């Protein structure tokens, strides 16, 4: 595996099974030049805690807060744990397309001065459709 170029930071609290779906979307990436950090906010529910503890992968580092610090502090911790030049942050109830890492790396390689990259997103659940970030 090549050196990771992008850290996928996932924060979780009480998302339960959605955390597993989020993680599966990370594992499904067509470009494997990623590593991941998973940060669990304190006060998580039992299902989320069990999934957090069970997740194990050579490219995954985990951190758990003892007390509830909120989403922003959890994301900041994920950033502090990042070791790559690029970062992608997800909430545990998010999923990413299989080509997300590949597209992000291509975007930054093509535009090395860019501060950020973005793309389409998909709404799922009651509504299931792909949406452009900029109409």
C-alpha positions as semicolon CSV with decimal commas, in nm:
position;residue;x (nm);y (nm);z (nm)
1;X;0,000;0,000;0,000
2;X;0,127;0,349;-0,085
3;X;0,180;0,613;0,180
4;X;-0,150;0,765;0,292
5;X;-0,225;1,110;0,151
6;X;-0,562;1,174;0,314
7;X;-0,688;1,117;0,666
8;X;-1,053;1,029;0,700
9;X;-1,164;1,158;1,038
10;X;-1,485;1,010;1,174
11;X;-1,655;1,139;1,486
12;X;-1,919;0,937;1,666
13;X;-2,153;0,977;1,962
14;X;-2,486;0,793;1,937
15;X;-2,506;0,676;1,576
16;X;-2,507;0,301;1,647
17;X;-2,528;0,088;1,333
18;X;-2,473;0,390;1,109
19;X;-2,114;0,398;1,232
20;X;-2,062;0,055;1,076
21;X;-2,213;0,175;0,746
22;X;-1,983;0,477;0,755
23;X;-1,680;0,257;0,817
24;X;-1,782;0,019;0,538
25;X;-1,788;0,315;0,297
26;X;-1,431;0,397;0,398
27;X;-1,320;0,038;0,339
28;X;-1,485;0,043;-0,006
29;X;-1,257;0,321;-0,138
30;X;-1,109;0,253;-0,482
31;X;-0,794;0,445;-0,383
32;X;-0,631;0,303;-0,072
33;X;-0,402;0,599;0,002
34;X;-0,590;0,687;0,319
35;X;-0,566;0,638;0,688
36;X;-0,846;0,695;0,935
37;X;-0,904;0,828;1,282
38;X;-1,218;0,752;1,479
39;X;-1,303;0,978;1,772
40;X;-1,587;0,889;2,007
41;X;-1,737;1,164;2,218
42;X;-1,802;1,079;2,583
43;X;-2,155;0,973;2,671
44;X;-2,203;0,753;2,365
45;X;-2,473;0,487;2,374
46;X;-2,397;0,117;2,427
47;X;-2,439;0,018;2,060
48;X;-2,199;0,289;1,939
49;X;-1,947;0,198;2,210
50;X;-1,960;-0,170;2,110
51;X;-1,905;-0,093;1,742
52;X;-1,627;0,157;1,825
53;X;-1,446;-0,106;2,031
54;X;-1,491;-0,377;1,767
55;X;-1,353;-0,175;1,475
56;X;-0,995;-0,268;1,400
57;X;-0,785;-0,201;1,092
58;X;-0,413;-0,139;1,031
59;X;-0,494;0,209;0,896
60;X;-0,725;0,308;1,183
61;X;-0,638;0,496;1,502
62;X;-0,903;0,554;1,769
63;X;-0,958;0,792;2,057
64;X;-1,239;0,803;2,310
65;X;-1,330;1,097;2,533
66;X;-1,435;1,013;2,889
67;X;-1,684;1,301;2,906
68;X;-1,904;1,469;2,649
69;X;-1,706;1,745;2,475
70;X;-1,928;1,806;2,172
71;X;-1,888;1,765;1,799
72;X;-1,642;2,051;1,748
73;X;-1,396;1,929;2,011
74;X;-1,424;1,574;1,875
75;X;-1,346;1,698;1,521
76;X;-1,055;1,901;1,653
77;X;-0,917;1,585;1,816
78;X;-0,950;1,402;1,482
79;X;-0,755;1,684;1,317
80;X;-0,484;1,663;1,586
81;X;-0,451;1,290;1,517
82;X;-0,411;1,342;1,140
83;X;-0,070;1,272;0,987
84;X;-0,142;1,339;0,620
85;X;-0,144;1,655;0,407
86;X;-0,519;1,623;0,331
87;X;-0,815;1,565;0,562
88;X;-1,174;1,451;0,510
89;X;-1,419;1,459;0,800
90;X;-1,732;1,252;0,843
91;X;-1,996;1,217;1,108
92;X;-2,068;0,854;1,191
93;X;-2,403;0,870;1,010
94;X;-2,234;0,976;0,682
95;X;-2,113;0,757;0,399
96;X;-1,877;0,842;0,115
97;X;-1,881;0,735;-0,248
98;X;-1,626;0,463;-0,339
99;X;-1,426;0,713;-0,547
100;X;-1,419;0,995;-0,288
101;X;-1,054;0,950;-0,189
102;X;-0,943;0,914;-0,551
103;X;-1,130;1,227;-0,655
104;X;-0,997;1,431;-0,361
105;X;-0,637;1,330;-0,428
106;X;-0,681;1,406;-0,800
107;X;-0,831;1,746;-0,719
108;X;-0,539;1,844;-0,495
109;X;-0,282;1,704;-0,739
110;X;-0,438;1,900;-1,024
111;X;-0,474;2,219;-0,817
112;X;-0,186;2,214;-0,564
113;X;-0,266;2,564;-0,436
114;X;-0,625;2,477;-0,346
115;X;-0,723;2,512;0,018
116;X;-1,015;2,269;-0,007
117;X;-1,208;2,047;-0,246
118;X;-1,574;1,954;-0,257
119;X;-1,807;1,749;-0,470
120;X;-2,157;1,616;-0,502
121;X;-2,337;1,464;-0,209
122;X;-2,614;1,210;-0,183
123;X;-2,916;1,238;0,040
124;X;-3,048;0,900;0,148
125;X;-3,327;0,778;0,369
126;X;-3,670;0,920;0,289
127;X;-3,516;1,090;-0,015
128;X;-3,250;0,911;-0,219
129;X;-3,079;1,129;-0,479
130;X;-2,741;1,271;-0,571
131;X;-2,715;1,648;-0,523
132;X;-2,460;1,891;-0,670
133;X;-2,271;2,097;-0,413
134;X;-2,308;2,402;-0,637
135;X;-2,627;2,420;-0,847
